[in-house]
mmCIF file of C-alpha atoms in Angstrom:
data_model
loop_
_atom_site.group_PDB
_atom_site.id
_atom_site.type_symbol
_atom_site.label_atom_id
_atom_site.label_comp_id
_atom_site.label_asym_id
_atom_site.label_seq_id
_atom_site.Cartn_x
_atom_site.Cartn_y
_atom_site.Cartn_z
ATOM 1 C CA MET A 1 -120.633 39.901 51.468
ATOM 2 C CA LYS A 2 -117.892 38.841 53.736
ATOM 3 C CA GLN A 3 -118.754 35.159 52.693
ATOM 4 C CA MET A 4 -118.872 35.624 49.246
ATOM 5 C CA LYS A 5 -115.326 37.459 49.558
ATOM 6 C CA LYS A 6 -113.777 34.575 51.125
ATOM 7 C CA GLU A 7 -115.190 32.101 48.624
ATOM 8 C CA ILE A 8 -113.712 34.039 45.948
ATOM 9 C CA LYS A 9 -110.420 34.132 47.537
ATOM 10 C CA ARG A 10 -110.395 30.600 48.495
ATOM 11 C CA ARG A 11 -111.044 29.766 44.461
ATOM 12 C CA PHE A 12 -108.431 32.257 43.457
ATOM 13 C CA LEU A 13 -106.077 30.589 45.584
ATOM 14 C CA GLU A 14 -106.904 26.895 44.506
ATOM 15 C CA GLY A 15 -106.535 27.840 40.824
ATOM 16 C CA ILE A 16 -103.221 29.372 41.492
ATOM 17 C CA LYS A 17 -102.177 26.224 43.272
ATOM 18 C CA PHE A 18 -103.656 23.919 40.077
ATOM 19 C CA ILE A 19 -101.700 26.322 38.092
ATOM 20 C CA ILE A 20 -98.526 25.408 39.868
ATOM 21 C CA VAL A 21 -98.786 22.093 39.796
ATOM 22 C CA VAL A 22 -99.619 21.884 36.341
ATOM 23 C CA GLY A 23 -96.755 24.282 35.580
ATOM 24 C CA LEU A 24 -94.533 21.965 37.586
ATOM 25 C CA LEU A 25 -95.835 18.651 35.847
ATOM 26 C CA LEU A 26 -95.265 20.033 32.509
ATOM 27 C CA ILE A 27 -91.461 21.389 33.389
ATOM 28 C CA SER A 28 -90.900 17.857 34.902
ATOM 29 C CA LEU A 29 -92.071 16.086 31.753
ATOM 30 C CA SER A 30 -90.216 18.339 29.395
ATOM 31 C CA CYS A 31 -86.922 17.934 31.455
ATOM 32 C CA ALA A 32 -87.226 13.898 31.472
ATOM 33 C CA GLY A 33 -87.836 14.270 27.713
ATOM 34 C CA PHE A 34 -84.996 16.072 26.861
ATOM 35 C CA PHE A 35 -82.534 13.966 28.970
ATOM 36 C CA ASN A 36 -84.104 10.819 27.257
ATOM 37 C CA TRP A 37 -83.573 12.590 23.804
ATOM 38 C CA ALA A 38 -80.289 13.777 24.650
ATOM 39 C CA LYS A 39 -79.307 10.211 25.812
ATOM 40 C CA THR A 40 -80.393 8.736 22.522
ATOM 41 C CA LEU A 41 -78.956 11.377 20.849
ATOM 42 C CA ARG A 42 -75.363 10.503 22.484
ATOM 43 C CA LYS A 43 -75.915 6.676 21.554
ATOM 44 C CA THR A 44 -76.775 7.364 17.987
ATOM 45 C CA ASN A 45 -73.596 9.610 17.630
ATOM 46 C CA ASP A 46 -71.445 7.168 19.217
ATOM 47 C CA THR A 47 -72.677 4.168 17.294
ATOM 48 C CA PRO A 48 -71.122 5.578 13.914
ATOM 49 C CA THR A 49 -68.012 6.717 15.271
ATOM 50 C CA THR A 50 -67.334 3.659 16.916
ATOM 51 C CA ILE A 51 -67.977 1.808 13.676
ATOM 52 C CA VAL A 52 -65.924 4.407 11.393
ATOM 53 C CA ALA A 53 -63.176 3.919 13.656
ATOM 54 C CA LYS A 54 -62.961 0.270 13.549
ATOM 55 C CA THR A 55 -63.130 -0.082 9.658
ATOM 56 C CA SER A 56 -61.281 2.841 8.700
ATOM 57 C CA THR A 57 -58.165 1.921 11.032
ATOM 58 C CA LYS A 58 -56.711 -0.721 8.778
ATOM 59 C CA LYS A 59 -53.758 -2.521 9.916
ATOM 60 C CA ILE A 60 -51.414 -4.239 7.620
ATOM 61 C CA ASP A 61 -51.100 -7.661 8.243
ATOM 62 C CA VAL A 62 -47.676 -8.437 7.579
ATOM 63 C CA ALA A 63 -47.776 -12.182 7.760
ATOM 64 C CA ASN A 64 -50.328 -11.928 5.133
ATOM 65 C CA SER A 65 -47.876 -9.921 3.040
ATOM 66 C CA ILE A 66 -45.242 -12.703 3.373
ATOM 67 C CA ALA A 67 -47.909 -15.134 2.593
ATOM 68 C CA SER A 68 -48.860 -13.296 -0.643
ATOM 69 C CA GLU A 69 -44.983 -12.849 -1.597
ATOM 70 C CA MET A 70 -44.579 -16.617 -0.969
ATOM 71 C CA GLN A 71 -47.694 -17.257 -3.394
ATOM 72 C CA ASN A 72 -46.007 -14.836 -6.005
ATOM 73 C CA ARG A 73 -42.677 -16.681 -5.936
ATOM 74 C CA LYS A 74 -44.153 -20.170 -5.969
ATOM 75 C CA GLU A 75 -46.605 -19.245 -9.587
ATOM 76 C CA ALA A 76 -42.778 -17.572 -10.888
ATOM 77 C CA LEU A 77 -41.125 -20.593 -10.041
ATOM 78 C CA GLN A 78 -43.441 -23.134 -11.822
ATOM 79 C CA LYS A 79 -43.020 -20.730 -14.878
ATOM 80 C CA LYS A 80 -39.067 -20.996 -14.796
ATOM 81 C CA LEU A 81 -39.014 -24.961 -14.422
ATOM 82 C CA SER A 82 -38.267 -27.214 -17.460
ATOM 83 C CA TYR A 83 -38.643 -30.915 -17.751
ATOM 84 C CA ARG A 84 -36.367 -34.072 -19.483
ATOM 85 C CA GLU A 85 -38.111 -36.288 -21.741
ATOM 86 C CA ASP A 86 -38.873 -38.661 -19.227
ATOM 87 C CA GLY A 87 -41.074 -36.208 -17.660
ATOM 88 C CA LYS A 88 -38.795 -35.211 -14.607
ATOM 89 C CA GLU A 89 -37.614 -31.751 -13.950
ATOM 90 C CA LYS A 90 -34.384 -30.754 -14.991
ATOM 91 C CA ILE A 91 -32.193 -30.299 -12.111
ATOM 92 C CA PHE A 92 -28.531 -28.506 -12.214
ATOM 93 C CA TYR A 93 -26.764 -31.312 -13.905
ATOM 94 C CA ASP A 94 -29.420 -31.125 -16.727
ATOM 95 C CA VAL A 95 -28.818 -27.470 -17.524
ATOM 96 C CA SER A 96 -25.974 -25.080 -18.435
ATOM 97 C CA TYR A 97 -24.403 -22.848 -15.549
ATOM 98 C CA GLY A 98 -26.294 -19.799 -14.334
ATOM 99 C CA GLY A 99 -25.596 -16.563 -12.635
ATOM 100 C CA ASP A 100 -23.129 -13.970 -12.647
ATOM 101 C CA GLU A 101 -19.515 -15.324 -12.711
ATOM 102 C CA ASP A 102 -18.160 -12.068 -10.517
ATOM 103 C CA SER A 103 -18.465 -13.534 -7.183
ATOM 104 C CA THR A 104 -17.406 -10.219 -5.399
ATOM 105 C CA ASN A 105 -20.155 -8.392 -6.617
ATOM 106 C CA PRO A 106 -22.362 -7.285 -3.918
ATOM 107 C CA GLU A 107 -25.699 -7.177 -5.959
ATOM 108 C CA ASP A 108 -25.254 -11.000 -6.467
ATOM 109 C CA ILE A 109 -25.355 -11.454 -2.711
ATOM 110 C CA LEU A 110 -29.144 -12.560 -1.939
ATOM 111 C CA GLY A 111 -28.540 -13.001 1.873
ATOM 112 C CA THR A 112 -26.677 -14.434 4.843
ATOM 113 C CA LEU A 113 -26.377 -18.342 5.711
ATOM 114 C CA GLU A 114 -25.871 -19.016 9.353
ATOM 115 C CA VAL A 115 -25.806 -22.850 10.849
ATOM 116 C CA PRO A 116 -24.753 -21.942 14.447
ATOM 117 C CA LYS A 117 -24.201 -25.383 15.441
ATOM 118 C CA VAL A 118 -21.058 -25.818 13.424
ATOM 119 C CA GLY A 119 -20.020 -21.976 13.032
ATOM 120 C CA ILE A 120 -20.982 -21.220 9.887
ATOM 121 C CA ASN A 121 -22.129 -17.592 8.930
ATOM 122 C CA MET A 122 -21.089 -16.570 4.968
ATOM 123 C CA PRO A 123 -22.935 -14.965 2.331
ATOM 124 C CA ILE A 124 -25.248 -16.387 -0.448
ATOM 125 C CA PHE A 125 -24.341 -15.548 -3.767
ATOM 126 C CA ASP A 126 -26.807 -16.189 -6.829
ATOM 127 C CA GLY A 127 -25.886 -18.623 -9.336
ATOM 128 C CA ILE A 128 -23.125 -21.128 -9.328
ATOM 129 C CA GLY A 129 -21.300 -19.502 -12.363
ATOM 130 C CA SER A 130 -21.719 -19.424 -16.024
ATOM 131 C CA THR A 131 -18.855 -21.859 -16.624
ATOM 132 C CA ALA A 132 -16.743 -24.575 -15.138
ATOM 133 C CA SER A 133 -13.319 -23.353 -15.826
ATOM 134 C CA SER A 134 -13.402 -19.870 -15.796
ATOM 135 C CA PRO A 135 -11.346 -17.764 -13.265
ATOM 136 C CA ASN A 136 -14.726 -16.874 -11.552
ATOM 137 C CA GLY A 137 -16.371 -19.486 -12.426
ATOM 138 C CA ASP A 138 -17.441 -22.511 -10.736
ATOM 139 C CA TYR A 139 -14.753 -23.749 -8.943
ATOM 140 C CA ASN A 140 -13.873 -20.202 -7.524
ATOM 141 C CA ARG A 141 -17.146 -18.977 -6.740
ATOM 142 C CA LEU A 142 -17.728 -22.200 -4.423
ATOM 143 C CA PHE A 143 -15.406 -20.701 -2.122
ATOM 144 C CA ASN A 144 -19.102 -18.995 -1.186
ATOM 145 C CA ALA A 145 -22.221 -20.109 -0.657
ATOM 146 C CA VAL A 146 -23.953 -20.273 -4.046
ATOM 147 C CA THR A 147 -27.378 -21.035 -5.190
ATOM 148 C CA VAL A 148 -27.403 -24.191 -7.724
ATOM 149 C CA ARG A 149 -29.700 -22.058 -9.894
ATOM 150 C CA ALA A 150 -30.082 -18.156 -10.330
ATOM 151 C CA TYR A 151 -33.647 -18.406 -10.423
ATOM 152 C CA GLN A 152 -34.442 -20.601 -7.382
ATOM 153 C CA GLU A 153 -37.308 -19.242 -4.883
ATOM 154 C CA LEU A 154 -36.733 -19.279 -1.244
ATOM 155 C CA GLY A 155 -39.648 -20.242 1.126
ATOM 156 C CA VAL A 156 -41.553 -22.000 -1.409
ATOM 157 C CA SER A 157 -39.628 -24.861 -2.830
ATOM 158 C CA ASN A 158 -36.251 -26.607 -2.137
ATOM 159 C CA PHE A 159 -33.479 -23.869 -1.953
ATOM 160 C CA VAL A 160 -30.258 -25.520 -2.920
ATOM 161 C CA ILE A 161 -27.072 -23.991 -1.701
ATOM 162 C CA ALA A 162 -23.684 -25.272 -2.280
ATOM 163 C CA SER A 163 -19.846 -24.636 -1.279
ATOM 164 C CA HIS A 164 -16.787 -26.135 -1.255
ATOM 165 C CA THR A 165 -15.392 -28.383 1.538
ATOM 166 C CA TYR A 166 -12.246 -29.738 2.880
ATOM 167 C CA ASN A 167 -13.197 -33.591 2.806
ATOM 168 C CA VAL A 168 -9.844 -35.198 3.510
ATOM 169 C CA MET A 169 -11.178 -37.744 6.243
ATOM 170 C CA GLY A 170 -9.491 -37.255 9.626
ATOM 171 C CA SER A 171 -7.920 -33.943 8.839
ATOM 172 C CA VAL A 172 -8.787 -30.385 10.842
ATOM 173 C CA SER A 173 -7.115 -28.454 8.018
ATOM 174 C CA HIS A 174 -9.876 -26.216 6.835
ATOM 175 C CA SER A 175 -12.370 -27.285 9.463
ATOM 176 C CA LYS A 176 -13.853 -23.877 9.714
ATOM 177 C CA ASP A 177 -13.677 -22.896 5.955
ATOM 178 C CA TRP A 178 -16.599 -23.082 3.551
ATOM 179 C CA PHE A 179 -19.151 -26.084 4.115
ATOM 180 C CA THR A 180 -16.411 -27.915 5.656
ATOM 181 C CA PRO A 181 -17.823 -27.542 9.146
ATOM 182 C CA LEU A 182 -20.702 -29.782 8.240
ATOM 183 C CA LEU A 183 -18.357 -32.597 7.838
ATOM 184 C CA THR A 184 -16.850 -32.375 11.288
ATOM 185 C CA ASP A 185 -17.551 -34.147 14.237
ATOM 186 C CA GLU A 186 -17.782 -32.784 17.763
ATOM 187 C CA SER A 187 -13.821 -32.272 18.221
ATOM 188 C CA GLY A 188 -13.679 -30.430 14.591
ATOM 189 C CA VAL A 189 -12.315 -33.429 12.737
ATOM 190 C CA VAL A 190 -13.467 -34.210 9.199
ATOM 191 C CA THR A 191 -15.573 -37.624 9.333
ATOM 192 C CA ASP A 192 -17.656 -39.665 6.818
ATOM 193 C CA LYS A 193 -19.915 -40.882 9.374
ATOM 194 C CA ILE A 194 -23.149 -39.337 9.726
ATOM 195 C CA SER A 195 -23.811 -40.621 13.292
ATOM 196 C CA ASP A 196 -20.449 -38.770 14.215
ATOM 197 C CA LEU A 197 -21.138 -35.270 12.590
ATOM 198 C CA LYS A 198 -21.572 -32.579 15.045
ATOM 199 C CA LEU A 199 -24.359 -31.208 13.086
ATOM 200 C CA LYS A 200 -27.848 -33.424 14.146
ATOM 201 C CA LYS A 201 -31.259 -33.297 13.091
ATOM 202 C CA GLY A 202 -33.389 -30.596 14.936
ATOM 203 C CA ASP A 203 -30.295 -28.243 14.650
ATOM 204 C CA GLU A 204 -31.332 -24.813 13.135
ATOM 205 C CA ILE A 205 -30.298 -23.207 10.009
ATOM 206 C CA PHE A 206 -30.931 -19.340 9.174
ATOM 207 C CA ILE A 207 -31.337 -17.338 6.462
ATOM 208 C CA THR A 208 -31.464 -13.687 6.455
ATOM 209 C CA GLU A 209 -32.839 -12.291 2.892
ATOM 210 C CA ASN A 210 -31.351 -9.079 2.050
ATOM 211 C CA SER A 211 -34.353 -7.826 -0.226
ATOM 212 C CA THR A 212 -37.055 -8.136 2.405
ATOM 213 C CA GLY A 213 -34.968 -8.258 5.594
ATOM 214 C CA TRP A 214 -36.855 -11.529 6.611
ATOM 215 C CA LYS A 215 -35.071 -14.107 8.659
ATOM 216 C CA TYR A 216 -36.085 -17.820 7.703
ATOM 217 C CA THR A 217 -35.831 -20.744 10.290
ATOM 218 C CA PHE A 218 -35.382 -24.194 9.010
ATOM 219 C CA ARG A 219 -34.688 -27.233 11.288
ATOM 220 C CA VAL A 220 -32.314 -30.119 9.984
ATOM 221 C CA SER A 221 -34.591 -32.762 8.735
ATOM 222 C CA LYS A 222 -32.294 -35.185 6.841
ATOM 223 C CA ILE A 223 -28.608 -35.512 6.389
ATOM 224 C CA SER A 224 -27.234 -38.112 3.657
ATOM 225 C CA PHE A 225 -24.570 -38.906 1.255
ATOM 226 C CA GLY A 226 -24.908 -38.893 -2.482
ATOM 227 C CA GLU A 227 -22.897 -39.924 -5.441
ATOM 228 C CA LYS A 228 -20.849 -37.646 -7.314
ATOM 229 C CA GLY A 229 -20.112 -38.241 -10.979
ATOM 230 C CA ASN A 230 -20.662 -36.651 -14.222
ATOM 231 C CA SER A 231 -23.369 -34.670 -15.824
ATOM 232 C CA GLU A 232 -24.136 -37.314 -18.217
ATOM 233 C CA ASN A 233 -24.854 -40.002 -15.897
ATOM 234 C CA ILE A 234 -28.473 -40.516 -15.646
ATOM 235 C CA VAL A 235 -28.302 -42.986 -12.765
ATOM 236 C CA TYR A 236 -26.258 -40.405 -11.061
ATOM 237 C CA LYS A 237 -28.671 -37.736 -11.579
ATOM 238 C CA ASP A 238 -31.860 -39.814 -10.451
ATOM 239 C CA VAL A 239 -29.995 -40.464 -7.442
ATOM 240 C CA ASN A 240 -29.767 -37.097 -6.383
ATOM 241 C CA TYR A 241 -32.889 -36.185 -7.854
ATOM 242 C CA ASP A 242 -34.684 -35.967 -4.610
ATOM 243 C CA ASN A 243 -31.975 -33.887 -2.998
ATOM 244 C CA LEU A 244 -31.887 -31.547 -5.908
ATOM 245 C CA SER A 245 -35.278 -30.947 -7.238
ATOM 246 C CA ALA A 246 -37.581 -28.134 -6.585
ATOM 247 C CA HIS A 247 -40.211 -29.563 -4.620
ATOM 248 C CA ILE A 248 -42.592 -26.816 -5.221
ATOM 249 C CA GLY A 249 -45.020 -26.570 -2.348
ATOM 250 C CA GLU A 250 -42.430 -28.309 0.139
ATOM 251 C CA PRO A 251 -40.573 -25.138 1.443
ATOM 252 C CA MET A 252 -36.998 -26.737 2.434
ATOM 253 C CA ILE A 253 -33.416 -25.853 2.323
ATOM 254 C CA THR A 254 -30.438 -28.270 1.188
ATOM 255 C CA LEU A 255 -27.043 -27.573 2.045
ATOM 256 C CA GLN A 256 -24.663 -29.483 -0.690
ATOM 257 C CA GLY A 257 -21.174 -30.232 -0.039
ATOM 258 C CA CYS A 258 -18.404 -32.719 -1.115
ATOM 259 C CA SER A 259 -18.117 -35.614 1.353
ATOM 260 C CA GLY A 260 -15.074 -37.296 -0.305
ATOM 261 C CA GLU A 261 -13.600 -37.808 -3.819
ATOM 262 C CA ASN A 262 -16.636 -39.596 -5.241
ATOM 263 C CA ASP A 263 -19.349 -38.711 -3.131
ATOM 264 C CA LEU A 264 -21.775 -35.369 -2.085
ATOM 265 C CA LEU A 265 -22.849 -34.459 1.289
ATOM 266 C CA PHE A 266 -26.639 -33.215 1.645
ATOM 267 C CA VAL A 267 -28.293 -31.561 4.661
ATOM 268 C CA ARG A 268 -31.802 -31.054 4.159
ATOM 269 C CA GLY A 269 -33.682 -28.478 6.544
ATOM 270 C CA THR A 270 -37.659 -27.912 6.785
ATOM 271 C CA LEU A 271 -38.863 -24.475 6.951
ATOM 272 C CA GLU A 272 -40.241 -23.967 10.602
ATOM 273 C CA LYS A 273 -41.093 -20.044 10.220
ATOM 274 C CA ILE A 274 -40.467 -16.652 8.625
ATOM 275 C CA GLU A 275 -39.957 -13.545 10.746
ATOM 276 C CA ASP A 276 -40.022 -9.686 9.970
ATOM 277 C CA PRO A 277 -37.825 -8.338 12.327
ATOM 278 C CA GLN A 278 -39.066 -4.590 11.877
ATOM 279 C CA SER A 279 -42.707 -5.452 12.906
ATOM 280 C CA GLY A 280 -42.294 -8.671 14.749
ATOM 281 C CA GLU A 281 -44.665 -10.389 12.687
ATOM 282 C CA THR A 282 -44.060 -14.439 11.856
ATOM 283 C CA TYR A 283 -45.533 -16.559 9.337
ATOM 284 C CA LYS A 284 -45.452 -20.244 9.543
ATOM 285 C CA PRO A 285 -46.221 -22.365 6.339
#
């Protein structure tokens, strides 16, 4: 009898141990499964969050917006150009004057022109004037820096700006006024020799545009003289054609002044970059 009781007790304890072992095993498997599920769930939940964050946060690319504006300007200018019977583009000397005569109207100011090497810093007015002889027409308006056409487009073509120069060779009078500094040597004396000019190829020209706040940097690429004549002289027009035509798709600037009684000075600069000071972004053509 005692032997039977011991056997029953032994089997009972073994059953309890078996139940405990199986229970612990089940608990262990359940915990492992839970943690694996939680880990997978975390990865699953993290993945969409990361993708959404990358795709929903859109940063405005200022460089692209400048490029888009340049394309719009290029297309606008192409529609405004007109051509002569010989197929060449009509330049300033082929068309009537354009722009508002009132050179003191701040709404006409397109921006600021700077040529640090020679100390030029002056506002740019839109259009050279509507007539040659009115009180605020051509002659008086050219005491400012003015565009030779009212519809020029900056940054996509040849942007021509003109102003008076005091072109008495060997003089220092008005050597700091208008575009006269473009004609001076290192000592500030007016000269008709390109090799003696203080301004050299590679020097910087800046335009700050009022409508956008953008700063345009140009590098002087060519300095030349052209013939001054009358608007009926086709040869004269053709001699200056390269300096005064639009050159769409070739962003540049041309500064025009008189270099003598019968000559013109042309300073060409090639566009290097456009900067947006507010964002710090830079666009290069």
